[in-house]
Amino acid sequence: MNFKNPEFEIVRNKDKCISCGACARQCSYEAHIIDPDTGELKAEDMNCVACHRCVVICPTRAITIKKHEMTYRENANWTAAYINQINRQADTGGVLLSGMGNPQPYPIYWDRMLLNASQVTNPSIDPLREPMETRTFIGAKPEKIELDAKGRLITRMPPNVELQMPIMFSAMSFGSISLNAQKSLAAAAKACGTLFNTGEGGLHSDLFQYADNAVVQVASGRFGVHKDYLDKSRIIEIKIGQGAKPGIGGHLPGVKIDEEVSRTRMIPLGADAISPAPHHDIYSIEDLRQLIYSLKEATEYQKPVAVKIAAVHNSAAIASGIARAGADIIVLDGFRGGTGAAPTRIRDNVGIPIELALAAVDERLRSESLRNRVSLVAAGSFRNSADIFKAIAIGADAVYIASSALIALGCHMCQQCHTGKCNWGIATQRADLVKRLNPEIMAERAANLLKAWNHEIKEMLGGMGINAIDSLRGNRLMLRGVGLNEKELSILGIKHAGE
Amino acid sequence: MTVTAGLKHHKELNEELKAAFAKAKSVTLKDVNGQRYIGCGVRGDYKIDIYGTPGNDLAAYMDGLTINVNGNVQDAAGNTMNNGTIIIHGRAGDALGYAMRNGAIYVETDVGYRCGIHMKEYKDAKPAIVIGGCAGAFLGEYMAGGTLVLLGLNRKNDDSLVGSYFGTGMHGGVIYVRGNVPEHRLAKEVTSFECSGEDMEQIARYVKNYCTYFGVSYDEVMSEKFLRISPRSKRPYGDMYAHI
C-alpha cells in the first residue's frame, strides 16, 4: 500500500489521440504505458513528474498534465507536500533527496529592486546605433597602472580572462548532466566568447577542443584533476561550497558511473563518487592559500584561480579571507542555486539569498580596500537579464547561470535530476535518453539565450545613458527598492523608490 | 646538477628547478627549508634528491618524477599526485597522498593524520603508500582505490599502530596491516580478513621495495602476520536516500 497521493493527473484527449504510443516510448518514468493485453494506452498518474516530454512530443498535442485534484483537507500548516514527504520517509527510512534549486517561497529581492533610466538631463543611448560595451575582464586588477615615457605598460598584469559578456555557464559536472548537455554549453560558450564550467567531474576528451572556454573545478573529491585538466582551462575554480547544499559534499551514485564517466573522473566503474563536505587539506584561510598557490605553481601563474563558496551568514568575512588568501576570483552562490541532487532539507533551509550576500561581500571588500584584488562572480538563480543587470549594479563583475541555460536545453523544471531519468537527455547518463539531446541544436539555443540577454543588457545600459558595463558595476544609485524595510535597504546599500 | 634552496621563495626555487630539468635529468636540492610545492605539477622522468625538509604540497599533481627525501616531509606530500615515486627517509605529516591517483610513496617511519584519504584507482592506475611505522587517525578515509601498507616497525609498547576512524567511508582499494588492529579502531564501512596468497604476493612486492630503500631485513618484516582491511561495499551510502 502506498500512502502517497499522485501530484499530477495525465489527461489524454481521446478525440486527438491517434494511439501512436510515442508518449509511452518517451516516458522514462513509466507514466504512460501500453497495456500488453489490449494494446491500449494507459496513464499511471502516480509516476508522472510533470516533465512535459510527452506533451511536447505528442504529434497531435493530445496530452495535458494537470495538478491532481485529489486533495487533502485544507491545512495551511500540513500541506500535501509535507504529508507526502513524511510518507516517503516512513516507507524508506531515507534522507529526502531533491533536484534543482530551492523552490520555497522565500523573498526574491531581484523583484523588489527597480532600475533607473535617463530623462531629459542625461540623454539615453541607443545600442542599435552606438557602441555599447559589455566586454568584461575577470581576474585580479593591480593597485595602480604604471607607464613608461612612451606610454607603454610597465605594470605586470595579473592573468585576466576576457569575456564578451558578463555571463558564464555555471558548474555542472559530467555525471550530474550528460555529455551532450555539456557539449551544448561548451559550444555555446565558444560561440559567444564566454566560459562554461566542468564542475567536479573532470573534462571529457571530447571537450578538450573547448579548453579556451573552460573553467575547470577542483573540489574535495579531486575527481579527474591532473596536469592536462589544469592546463586545458582558462580559469581554475576551487569549489568549497554550492548554494544548493552549503556545508555538505556530494555523492554521485555508482549507478550513474558508466564507462565514460568513470574514465573522465578516473575512478572505478560503478563505485560511488563521494565528494567529502570539506577539503581535508583546507581547515583555514592559510590552508586555502596553500591550495590556491599549489594550483598557481602547477600552471605557472598563467591562470586566474577562483574560489567558489555558498552564500552563508558570514560570507563577507569569509570573502575577505579568500581575497587575502590570493584568489583572483570569488564566486558567491546563493541559496536558490540549482543542483543535480541535494538533501531536500539542506536545499530548502540552508544558505541566504544571493542579493544580500553579494551586497554584503562587495561592501566588505571595498571597505577593506580588497575589491580590486578579486573579481566577484554571483550565482544562484538568474532568471533573466534584468536579474543579472541588478547583480552587476550591486557589485558583481559577472554572473554564472545554469538553471536558465538548462531550460534553454529543454529542462521543464520537474526537479527530478537526482533520479537520473531525465526525459530531456540533460540530467541522465542513460544512452537512450542522452541521444535525445542534439548538441548542435541545443548549443544554438543556449547561444541564442546569451545573445538575447546580452542585447537586453545593452538596452538597459543605454536607457540609463551608460555605454559600458564597467560604469554600471557597483553603481547602486541605479537601483531603488520597492516594499523593502530599512534593514533590507541598508544591507543592499540602495535607496527606496521615491527617494 | 645541484640547486641550493636556502631561504629562496618557493616560486623562485621552482623556477630554478624547472630550469635545471632543461639541462639535467637528475637534480640535487640542497639546504631545503620548508619551501612548499617542490615538484608541483611537473611531468617527466626526472629525479630529485632532497636534503633538508621540504614544505607542504611536495609533489602535488606531480606526474612521473622520482623524489628521494633525505629527511622528513611536512603536510600533504603527493597531494593529487598523478604518477611517480616519493621515498621519504623519515616521517611524513598529515594528509599524505590525498586523492593520489597512481605511483607510490614509501615512508620510512610514521605518518600523521588522514594519510591516503580519497586515494582512487582507474584501470592500471593504482596508487600505493607504504608506511614503515604507525599512522594517525583517519587512515584511508574515503579511500576509493589503491593500496595502503602499514608495517608498524620499531613500535614502542605504548604506540598505537593506527589511530581512530581507520578506513572510515572507505569504498574501494585495500589496506594491509602487519600485526593486529583492535576491532574498535575499524570504521563501520570496513572489515578485516586473513590474507590470501594473492594478497601476500602484493604485500611481498611492496615490502621488498621498502626493505631495499631503507635497508631493512625483508625476512624480519615478513615474519609477522598481515591483515587485509577492505570495504564492505563500493556504495557505502547507496541506501541512504529517498527520492521525492
CSV table of C-alpha atoms in Angstrom, one decimal, chain A residues 104-397:
chain,number,residue,atom,x,y,z
A,104,GLN,CA,10.2,27.6,-1.4
A,105,PRO,CA,8.5,31.0,-1.4
A,106,TYR,CA,11.3,33.0,0.2
A,107,PRO,CA,11.6,36.6,-0.8
A,108,ILE,CA,13.2,37.2,-4.2
A,109,TYR,CA,15.0,40.5,-3.9
A,110,TRP,CA,15.5,41.0,-7.6
A,111,ASP,CA,11.8,41.5,-7.8
A,112,ARG,CA,11.9,44.2,-5.2
A,113,MET,CA,14.5,46.4,-7.0
A,114,LEU,CA,13.9,48.7,-9.9
A,115,LEU,CA,16.3,50.3,-12.3
A,116,ASN,CA,16.8,53.9,-13.3
A,117,ALA,CA,16.6,55.5,-16.7
A,118,SER,CA,17.7,58.8,-18.2
A,119,GLN,CA,15.1,61.5,-18.8
A,120,VAL,CA,15.9,65.0,-20.3
A,121,THR,CA,19.1,65.8,-18.4
A,122,ASN,CA,21.2,62.9,-19.2
A,123,PRO,CA,20.3,61.6,-22.7
A,124,SER,CA,19.8,57.8,-23.1
A,125,ILE,CA,21.9,55.9,-25.8
A,126,ASP,CA,20.5,53.7,-28.5
A,127,PRO,CA,22.6,50.5,-28.6
A,128,LEU,CA,21.4,49.7,-32.1
A,129,ARG,CA,23.3,52.7,-33.5
A,130,GLU,CA,26.0,53.5,-30.9
A,131,PRO,CA,28.8,51.4,-29.4
A,132,MET,CA,27.8,49.7,-26.2
A,133,GLU,CA,30.4,47.7,-24.3
A,134,THR,CA,29.6,44.6,-22.3
A,135,ARG,CA,33.0,43.1,-22.5
A,136,THR,CA,34.2,42.0,-19.1
A,137,PHE,CA,37.7,41.2,-17.8
A,138,ILE,CA,37.8,38.8,-14.8
A,139,GLY,CA,40.8,38.3,-12.6
A,140,ALA,CA,42.8,40.4,-10.1
A,141,LYS,CA,43.4,44.0,-11.0
A,142,PRO,CA,46.6,45.8,-10.0
A,143,GLU,CA,46.6,48.6,-7.3
A,144,LYS,CA,47.7,51.1,-10.0
A,145,ILE,CA,49.0,51.2,-13.6
A,146,GLU,CA,52.5,52.4,-14.3
A,147,LEU,CA,53.5,53.5,-17.8
A,148,ASP,CA,56.9,54.4,-19.2
A,149,ALA,CA,57.8,57.6,-21.0
A,150,LYS,CA,56.4,56.3,-24.3
A,151,GLY,CA,53.1,55.3,-22.7
A,152,ARG,CA,53.8,51.6,-22.6
A,153,LEU,CA,52.6,49.5,-19.7
A,154,ILE,CA,55.3,48.7,-17.1
A,155,THR,CA,53.0,47.1,-14.5
A,156,ARG,CA,52.8,43.3,-14.8
A,157,MET,CA,49.2,42.5,-15.1
A,158,PRO,CA,47.8,39.5,-13.2
A,159,PRO,CA,46.2,37.0,-15.5
A,160,ASN,CA,42.7,38.2,-16.7
A,161,VAL,CA,40.2,36.5,-18.9
A,162,GLU,CA,38.3,38.5,-21.4
A,163,LEU,CA,34.6,37.7,-21.7
A,164,GLN,CA,32.4,39.2,-24.4
A,165,MET,CA,29.5,39.4,-22.0
A,166,PRO,CA,29.3,39.3,-18.2
A,167,ILE,CA,27.5,35.9,-18.3
A,168,MET,CA,29.1,32.5,-17.9
A,169,PHE,CA,27.7,29.0,-17.6
A,170,SER,CA,28.0,27.7,-14.0
A,171,ALA,CA,29.5,24.4,-12.9
A,172,MET,CA,27.6,21.2,-13.9
A,173,SER,CA,29.7,18.1,-13.9
A,174,PHE,CA,29.7,15.3,-16.4
A,175,GLY,CA,27.9,12.7,-14.3
A,176,SER,CA,25.3,15.1,-13.0
A,177,ILE,CA,24.5,16.2,-16.6
A,178,SER,CA,25.0,14.3,-19.8
A,179,LEU,CA,28.0,14.7,-22.1
A,180,ASN,CA,25.6,16.1,-24.8
A,181,ALA,CA,24.4,18.7,-22.4
A,182,GLN,CA,28.0,19.7,-21.6
A,183,LYS,CA,28.9,19.8,-25.3
A,184,SER,CA,26.0,22.1,-26.0
A,185,LEU,CA,27.1,24.5,-23.3
A,186,ALA,CA,30.7,24.4,-24.3
A,187,ALA,CA,29.9,25.1,-27.9
A,188,ALA,CA,27.5,27.9,-26.9
A,189,ALA,CA,30.2,29.5,-24.7
A,190,LYS,CA,32.7,29.4,-27.5
A,191,ALA,CA,30.3,30.9,-30.0
A,192,CYS,CA,29.5,33.8,-27.5
A,193,GLY,CA,33.1,34.4,-26.3
A,194,THR,CA,32.4,33.3,-22.7
A,195,LEU,CA,33.1,30.3,-20.5
A,196,PHE,CA,31.5,27.0,-19.3
A,197,ASN,CA,32.4,25.2,-16.2
A,198,THR,CA,33.2,21.5,-15.9
A,199,GLY,CA,32.0,21.1,-12.3
A,200,GLU,CA,33.8,18.4,-10.3
A,201,GLY,CA,33.6,15.7,-12.9
A,202,GLY,CA,36.8,16.0,-14.9
A,203,LEU,CA,37.0,17.2,-18.6
A,204,HIS,CA,35.9,14.6,-21.1
A,205,SER,CA,38.3,14.3,-24.0
A,206,ASP,CA,35.6,15.4,-26.5
A,207,LEU,CA,35.7,18.8,-24.7
A,208,PHE,CA,39.4,19.4,-25.0
A,209,GLN,CA,38.7,21.4,-28.1
A,210,TYR,CA,36.9,23.9,-25.8
A,211,ALA,CA,39.8,24.3,-23.4
A,212,ASP,CA,39.9,28.1,-24.1
A,213,ASN,CA,36.4,28.4,-22.9
A,214,ALA,CA,36.6,26.1,-19.9
A,215,VAL,CA,36.6,26.8,-16.2
A,216,VAL,CA,37.8,23.6,-14.5
A,217,GLN,CA,36.8,22.8,-11.0
A,218,VAL,CA,38.9,21.4,-8.2
A,219,ALA,CA,36.7,20.1,-5.4
A,220,SER,CA,37.1,17.9,-2.3
A,221,GLY,CA,37.0,14.6,-4.3
A,222,ARG,CA,39.6,15.9,-6.8
A,223,PHE,CA,37.9,13.9,-9.5
A,224,GLY,CA,39.7,14.0,-12.8
A,225,VAL,CA,42.2,16.6,-11.6
A,226,HIS,CA,45.6,16.1,-13.3
A,227,LYS,CA,48.1,18.2,-15.2
A,228,ASP,CA,46.2,18.1,-18.6
A,229,TYR,CA,43.0,19.0,-16.9
A,230,LEU,CA,44.6,22.1,-15.2
A,231,ASP,CA,46.3,23.0,-18.4
A,232,LYS,CA,43.2,22.8,-20.6
A,233,SER,CA,41.4,25.6,-18.9
A,234,ARG,CA,41.2,29.4,-18.7
A,235,ILE,CA,40.3,29.5,-15.1
A,236,ILE,CA,40.8,27.0,-12.2
A,237,GLU,CA,38.0,27.1,-9.7
A,238,ILE,CA,38.3,25.7,-6.2
A,239,LYS,CA,34.9,24.6,-5.1
A,240,ILE,CA,34.4,25.0,-1.4
A,241,GLY,CA,30.6,25.1,-1.4
A,242,GLN,CA,27.5,25.2,-3.5
A,243,GLY,CA,24.4,27.4,-2.9
A,244,ALA,CA,22.0,24.4,-3.1
A,245,LYS,CA,23.8,22.5,-0.4
A,246,PRO,CA,26.1,24.7,1.7
A,247,GLY,CA,28.3,22.8,4.1
A,248,ILE,CA,27.8,19.3,2.6
A,249,GLY,CA,29.6,17.3,0.0
A,250,GLY,CA,28.1,15.1,-2.8
A,251,HIS,CA,27.6,11.5,-3.6
A,252,LEU,CA,27.3,10.7,-7.3
A,253,PRO,CA,25.7,7.3,-7.1
A,254,GLY,CA,27.6,4.3,-8.5
A,255,VAL,CA,24.7,3.6,-10.9
A,256,LYS,CA,25.5,6.8,-12.8
A,257,ILE,CA,29.2,5.9,-13.1
A,258,ASP,CA,29.3,4.3,-16.5
A,259,GLU,CA,32.4,3.7,-18.7
A,260,GLU,CA,32.7,7.3,-19.9
A,261,VAL,CA,32.0,9.0,-16.5
A,262,SER,CA,34.5,6.5,-14.9
A,263,ARG,CA,37.2,7.4,-17.5
A,264,THR,CA,36.6,11.2,-17.2
A,265,ARG,CA,36.6,11.1,-13.4
A,266,MET,CA,39.4,8.5,-13.3
A,267,ILE,CA,37.5,6.3,-10.8
A,268,PRO,CA,36.3,2.7,-10.8
A,269,LEU,CA,33.2,1.8,-12.7
A,270,GLY,CA,30.0,1.6,-10.6
A,271,ALA,CA,31.5,2.8,-7.3
A,272,ASP,CA,30.0,5.8,-5.6
A,273,ALA,CA,31.9,9.1,-6.3
A,274,ILE,CA,32.0,10.7,-2.9
A,275,SER,CA,33.0,14.3,-2.5
A,276,PRO,CA,33.6,14.9,1.2
A,277,ALA,CA,32.0,18.0,2.8
A,278,PRO,CA,35.3,19.7,3.4
A,279,HIS,CA,38.6,19.6,1.5
A,280,HIS,CA,40.7,17.7,4.0
A,281,ASP,CA,43.7,19.8,3.2
A,282,ILE,CA,41.8,23.0,4.0
A,283,TYR,CA,40.9,23.9,7.6
A,284,SER,CA,41.7,27.6,7.5
A,285,ILE,CA,42.3,30.6,5.2
A,286,GLU,CA,46.0,29.8,5.4
A,287,ASP,CA,45.3,26.3,4.1
A,288,LEU,CA,43.1,27.7,1.3
A,289,ARG,CA,46.1,29.9,0.3
A,290,GLN,CA,48.1,26.7,0.1
A,291,LEU,CA,45.8,25.1,-2.3
A,292,ILE,CA,45.4,28.3,-4.4
A,293,TYR,CA,49.2,28.6,-4.7
A,294,SER,CA,49.6,24.9,-5.5
A,295,LEU,CA,47.4,25.4,-8.5
A,296,LYS,CA,49.2,28.6,-9.5
A,297,GLU,CA,52.5,26.8,-9.2
A,298,ALA,CA,51.2,23.9,-11.2
A,299,THR,CA,50.1,26.2,-14.0
A,300,GLU,CA,53.0,28.7,-13.8
A,301,TYR,CA,50.9,31.6,-12.6
A,302,GLN,CA,49.2,31.8,-16.0
A,303,LYS,CA,45.6,31.4,-15.0
A,304,PRO,CA,43.3,33.1,-12.5
A,305,VAL,CA,42.3,30.9,-9.6
A,306,ALA,CA,38.7,31.2,-8.4
A,307,VAL,CA,37.2,30.1,-5.1
A,308,LYS,CA,33.5,29.3,-5.0
A,309,ILE,CA,31.6,29.5,-1.8
A,310,ALA,CA,27.9,29.2,-0.9
A,311,ALA,CA,26.3,32.4,0.4
A,312,VAL,CA,26.0,31.9,4.1
A,313,HIS,CA,25.6,34.1,7.2
A,314,ASN,CA,29.2,35.3,7.4
A,315,SER,CA,30.1,35.3,3.7
A,316,ALA,CA,31.5,38.8,3.9
A,317,ALA,CA,34.2,37.9,6.4
A,318,ILE,CA,35.0,34.7,4.5
A,319,ALA,CA,35.3,36.5,1.2
A,320,SER,CA,37.7,38.9,2.8
A,321,GLY,CA,39.8,35.9,3.8
A,322,ILE,CA,39.6,34.4,0.4
A,323,ALA,CA,40.8,37.7,-1.2
A,324,ARG,CA,43.7,37.8,1.2
A,325,ALA,CA,44.5,34.1,0.5
A,326,GLY,CA,45.4,35.1,-3.0
A,327,ALA,CA,42.3,34.1,-5.0
A,328,ASP,CA,41.8,36.1,-8.3
A,329,ILE,CA,38.0,35.5,-8.4
A,330,ILE,CA,35.4,34.9,-5.7
A,331,VAL,CA,32.3,33.1,-6.7
A,332,LEU,CA,29.3,33.5,-4.4
A,333,ASP,CA,26.5,31.0,-4.9
A,334,GLY,CA,23.1,32.0,-3.5
A,335,PHE,CA,20.6,29.6,-1.8
A,336,ARG,CA,18.4,29.3,-4.9
A,337,GLY,CA,21.2,27.8,-7.0
A,338,GLY,CA,20.4,24.5,-8.7
A,339,THR,CA,21.9,21.1,-8.1
A,340,GLY,CA,21.8,17.6,-9.6
A,341,ALA,CA,21.0,16.3,-6.2
A,342,ALA,CA,20.8,17.7,-2.7
A,343,PRO,CA,19.2,16.6,0.5
A,344,THR,CA,15.8,18.4,0.5
A,345,ARG,CA,16.1,19.8,4.0
A,346,ILE,CA,19.5,21.3,3.2
A,347,ARG,CA,18.4,22.7,-0.2
A,348,ASP,CA,15.3,24.3,1.3
A,349,ASN,CA,16.7,25.7,4.5
A,350,VAL,CA,20.4,26.4,4.4
A,351,GLY,CA,22.2,29.5,3.0
A,352,ILE,CA,21.0,33.0,2.2
A,353,PRO,CA,19.8,34.9,-0.8
A,354,ILE,CA,22.5,35.9,-3.3
A,355,GLU,CA,21.2,39.5,-3.5
A,356,LEU,CA,22.0,40.2,0.2
A,357,ALA,CA,25.2,38.1,0.3
A,358,LEU,CA,26.6,39.9,-2.9
A,359,ALA,CA,25.8,43.3,-1.4
A,360,ALA,CA,27.5,42.5,1.9
A,361,VAL,CA,30.6,40.9,0.3
A,362,ASP,CA,31.1,43.8,-2.2
A,363,GLU,CA,30.7,46.3,0.6
A,364,ARG,CA,33.2,44.4,2.8
A,365,LEU,CA,35.8,44.1,0.1
A,366,ARG,CA,35.5,47.8,-0.7
A,367,SER,CA,35.8,48.9,2.9
A,368,GLU,CA,38.9,46.8,3.3
A,369,SER,CA,40.5,48.0,0.0
A,370,LEU,CA,40.5,44.5,-1.3
A,371,ARG,CA,37.9,44.8,-4.1
A,372,ASN,CA,40.4,45.4,-6.9
A,373,ARG,CA,42.3,42.2,-5.9
A,374,VAL,CA,39.4,40.0,-6.8
A,375,SER,CA,36.6,39.7,-9.4
A,376,LEU,CA,33.3,38.9,-7.9
A,377,VAL,CA,31.0,36.4,-9.7
A,378,ALA,CA,27.5,35.9,-8.5
A,379,ALA,CA,25.5,32.8,-9.0
A,380,GLY,CA,22.3,31.3,-7.7
A,381,SER,CA,19.3,31.7,-9.9
A,382,PHE,CA,19.4,34.4,-12.5
A,383,ARG,CA,16.1,34.1,-14.3
A,384,ASN,CA,16.5,36.8,-16.9
A,385,SER,CA,18.8,39.6,-18.0
A,386,ALA,CA,17.3,42.1,-15.5
A,387,ASP,CA,18.3,39.9,-12.6
A,388,ILE,CA,21.8,39.9,-14.0
A,389,PHE,CA,21.8,43.7,-14.6
A,390,LYS,CA,20.8,44.3,-11.0
A,391,ALA,CA,23.5,42.0,-9.7
A,392,ILE,CA,26.1,43.9,-11.6
A,393,ALA,CA,24.7,47.2,-10.3
A,394,ILE,CA,25.0,45.8,-6.7
A,395,GLY,CA,28.7,45.0,-7.4
A,396,ALA,CA,29.2,41.7,-9.3
A,397,ASP,CA,31.7,41.6,-12.1
